[in-house]
Amino acid sequence: MLKTITSLLFIFLLSFNSTAQQPDKPNASEIYDAIEKLNFLGSVLYLAAHPDDENTRLISYMANHVKARTAYLSLTRGDGGQNLIGPEIRELLGVIRTQELLAARRTDGGEQRFTRANDFGYSKHPDETLAIWNKDEVLSDVVLAIRQFKPDIIINRFDHRSPGTTHGHHTSSAMLSYEAFDLAGDASVYPNQVKEYGTWQPKREFYNTSWWFYGSKEKFEAADKTNLLNVDVGTYYPSSGLSNTEIASLSRSQHKSQGFGNTGTRGEQIEYIELIKGDLPKDKSNVFDGIDTSWNRVKGGKAIGDILKQVQENFDFTNPSASIKNLIKAYNLIKKLENKHWRNIKTKEIKTIIAACSGLYLEAAATESSSVLNNTTKLNIETINRSNANIELVSISKSDNKKTISKNINLKNNLSVKTELDFYVSNNDNYSVPYWLEEKGTLGMYKVENKKWIGLPETLRTATIQFNLNIEGSPISYTKPIVYKTNDPVKGEVYKPFEIIPEVSAKISEKVIIFENDTQKEIPVIVKASRDNLEGFIELNYPEDWNVFPKQQKINIKHKGQEQRLVFTVIPPKYQSEGTLSPKVTIGNKIYNKELIEIDYDHIPYQTVLLPSESKIVRLDIKKRGENIAYIEGAGDVVPESLTQIGYNVVIISPEDISSQKLSQFDAVVIGIRAYNTIEELNFKQDILFDFVKNGGNMIVQYNTSHRLKVDNLAPYTLELSRDRVTDESAEVTFVNPDHEVLNSPNKITQQDFKGWTQERGLYFPNKWAKEFTPILSMHDKGETPKTGSLLVAKYGKGYYIYTGLSFFREFPAGVSGAYRLFANMLSIGKENITNNSGLKN
């Protein structure tokens, strides 16, 4: 789907090597656009806090209309957001959103960068943000990005002058950028960076403002616009048949996990940027005014510019290969430039253009999808020249040049040369997993041991093949990542990245295991082999007051990809306790303790992630009433599995199956997070759900947002959502109605139950409700007024309607005992006469 979209665009991406998409096969219009970009020596760095914060209209305009090298620096990977497409949260969501940003950049023509900052969740003030982030480390990463990318122009998405008025991450991103603007040019600041990349002083810094930031269009019209530049980003590109704003919408729509599908627009679209540092351009429609963006910018560039001007003016759309000889001349001159920065960038760009003009196709496809270290994999190599250019395949080598196979084959027009190659994966190769997750970081920062990786969007692929060619008498080498491809009966040719993974991984399927009492449980551990003939043993690490039997079991797996299921008996203590259960696999003299997780969505490349293999085990003192729960899924969470853990019979029902007869078999109905934001059908089922409550059932609705609410009546009584939230997970909780049943039966809820919460207390609380609702809890962040809408209970007929903004969807996966106990009370309310497997009677 994504490739279909991008093939419509004339954007020719020079900096991105797709490891999982179909290979780029640019047409003549795309090649010409790349030549135009080759002749522009200027850079723009757009900067904000999260994936989806970026203004894709402006990024696309700078990349495709201005032809500037354009990048988006997102300080975080969006780990603290919500996921509308699946159950992944935290680190795994960060992996998804990283790939969505890369998909967006493939669409709008930009590049992507990051810092080590971890999105720990919503923050109300930059003081809090910068206290949780390591300010100096994040600032150093921003300075590093500026010194590496060397932008002439920096554009901030947010205002550094308005702390406390928006997300603390947002303001912090602008504040750090504002500070880094000057520091990047100071050789005494982060001197180790200077040794590697030198200093760099951007020319100008802007704030990407709009009338919205002024509060109204009227206030914006009345504002002083002396330092404002306005740019019409609605330009139309005839070669693609798309406006810039349509491309921007396609880019924005890649943020699928956040539900940011966007409809394209046409016509004039004005963007405003306010100068906050540097000199004001005389031409206020041109951010590069006064900056030389021609080849004259670099010593020795004039001769290159003269050649490439001819290439651009004489480009033959019916025969792009006619440009190859002049491109080779320019390539040889670019390699001699003293300016290392532009030499490296433009060498990469022109090499890609030369390959495109010659219809050069280079591919190294593995016969298997993955390999382990110290293993040999067979590759199918294909090389073809689809032009009359004189091209010779001199040799093929692994990119570390440790093994080179001489070929010396003249590549004749449109005659494919195929060969096989044994590729050895050495101990020096990297696992192809997210590098920022290899080491345990802190709440606010990821730990990256290899400093050269800081800022990279992905782990550098070491499984690559170098094609050494001679094109029109000049040696040129191309490095291609090894891929894996199959033929799908529906999708056709499907590409996946070739993965380097550990020889073994182990997992416990349940990430939180609840023991309702002191009865032992059989816990299966799944061991998966990534090579043939795997032998070793496995044992479990567990808390001192627990016990596990047997202590050790043998592993014997014959074939790669097979799994072995081993069952351990876990015996909890007699009293309430919690800890961590983690498998440890020993193969030879190596120990493995990580789980290999696969992320596979159609809109992003397939991902493998290594995380510590561990499960939280909780001996919980919990009672409950009722047994059968209907769950209506929303945007994705693990609440159904969590309720099953504490003994409920949970049945997931689809919205279209909601009927009075269907619901009559259940004690309670639970609505998943943001279900009323994502499921249109529920608007037609509310009356049935309310009748279920009226007839004696309980209905629990988890948080939704007021934006894009798809139901007319959220509750049987008046209930209005707000943006109220409590981001401090340790904020004091006051019992507004301490005698209420939901706090006392069947579990006595105390302050202890609100300890150990993670990321936040809750979000999007109601702030107005009918008198029938009883508020249960009060809480607030520092310096704010009390918020009493986190848990509201209303009697309706014979049953109860409960609305909660408490973040159970985060607390359950973290094994927070109090969250389970409180939710059990919510499900049990009014069920005094029910006898169930917890032994409670009337």
Short mmCIF file of N, CA and C in Angstrom, two decimals, residues 29 31 39 44 69 85 95 124 137 188 208 248 293 304 312 370 377 401 414 427 435 540 566 596 617 637 804:
data_model
loop_
_atom_site.label_atom_id
_atom_site.label_comp_id
_atom_site.label_asym_id
_atom_site.label_seq_id
_atom_site.Cartn_x
_atom_site.Cartn_y
_atom_site.Cartn_z
N SER A 29 10.83 11.43 -14.18
CA SER A 29 10.48 12.64 -13.43
C SER A 29 11.13 12.64 -12.06
N ILE A 31 13.92 11.09 -11.31
CA ILE A 31 15.35 11.30 -11.52
C ILE A 31 15.64 12.78 -11.71
N ASN A 39 21.58 19.97 -7.10
CA ASN A 39 22.10 21.32 -7.37
C ASN A 39 21.73 22.33 -6.29
N VAL A 44 17.59 22.30 6.07
CA VAL A 44 16.61 22.75 7.05
C VAL A 44 16.41 21.64 8.08
N ARG A 69 17.82 19.94 1.61
CA ARG A 69 17.97 18.74 2.44
C ARG A 69 17.24 19.05 3.74
N ILE A 85 -3.84 0.85 17.11
CA ILE A 85 -3.86 -0.27 16.16
C ILE A 85 -3.51 -1.61 16.79
N VAL A 95 8.94 1.65 19.04
CA VAL A 95 9.46 1.03 17.82
C VAL A 95 8.50 1.26 16.66
N LYS A 124 3.20 18.37 32.27
CA LYS A 124 2.50 19.66 32.23
C LYS A 124 3.43 20.86 32.21
N GLU A 137 22.18 15.68 28.68
CA GLU A 137 22.33 14.66 27.64
C GLU A 137 21.44 14.95 26.44
N SER A 188 34.06 24.99 22.75
CA SER A 188 34.28 24.56 24.14
C SER A 188 33.12 23.73 24.67
N ASN A 208 7.56 27.93 14.15
CA ASN A 208 6.47 27.69 13.19
C ASN A 208 5.13 27.97 13.86
N ALA A 248 1.67 16.05 1.93
CA ALA A 248 1.79 16.19 3.38
C ALA A 248 0.74 15.35 4.10
N THR A 293 23.14 28.87 -1.84
CA THR A 293 22.78 27.45 -1.88
C THR A 293 23.19 26.81 -3.21
N ILE A 304 31.76 21.92 -10.80
CA ILE A 304 30.72 20.90 -10.62
C ILE A 304 29.36 21.49 -11.01
N GLN A 312 21.08 19.22 -15.99
CA GLN A 312 19.69 19.58 -15.71
C GLN A 312 19.01 20.17 -16.93
N SER A 370 16.45 -15.04 8.37
CA SER A 370 17.29 -14.60 9.47
C SER A 370 18.51 -15.50 9.60
N THR A 377 25.03 -17.97 5.36
CA THR A 377 23.72 -17.92 4.68
C THR A 377 23.95 -17.78 3.18
N ASN A 401 34.82 -5.88 3.44
CA ASN A 401 35.91 -6.19 2.51
C ASN A 401 36.76 -7.39 2.93
N ASN A 414 20.34 -4.78 -20.46
CA ASN A 414 19.16 -5.58 -20.15
C ASN A 414 19.42 -7.09 -20.06
N ASN A 427 30.95 -12.52 14.31
CA ASN A 427 30.70 -11.99 15.65
C ASN A 427 30.71 -10.47 15.68
N TYR A 435 18.65 -0.43 18.57
CA TYR A 435 19.86 -0.26 19.38
C TYR A 435 19.58 0.42 20.71
N LEU A 540 14.88 -20.86 35.93
CA LEU A 540 14.14 -19.64 36.18
C LEU A 540 14.74 -18.89 37.36
N LEU A 566 8.42 -25.86 27.87
CA LEU A 566 8.82 -26.46 29.13
C LEU A 566 7.97 -25.86 30.25
N LEU A 596 12.56 -12.54 22.04
CA LEU A 596 12.53 -11.97 20.70
C LEU A 596 11.07 -11.69 20.33
N ILE A 617 5.25 -11.56 38.81
CA ILE A 617 4.39 -12.51 39.51
C ILE A 617 3.87 -11.83 40.78
N ASP A 637 -5.70 -2.82 24.18
CA ASP A 637 -5.14 -2.90 25.52
C ASP A 637 -5.14 -4.36 25.93
N THR A 804 -14.45 5.70 34.18
CA THR A 804 -13.16 5.91 34.81
C THR A 804 -12.10 6.35 33.80
#
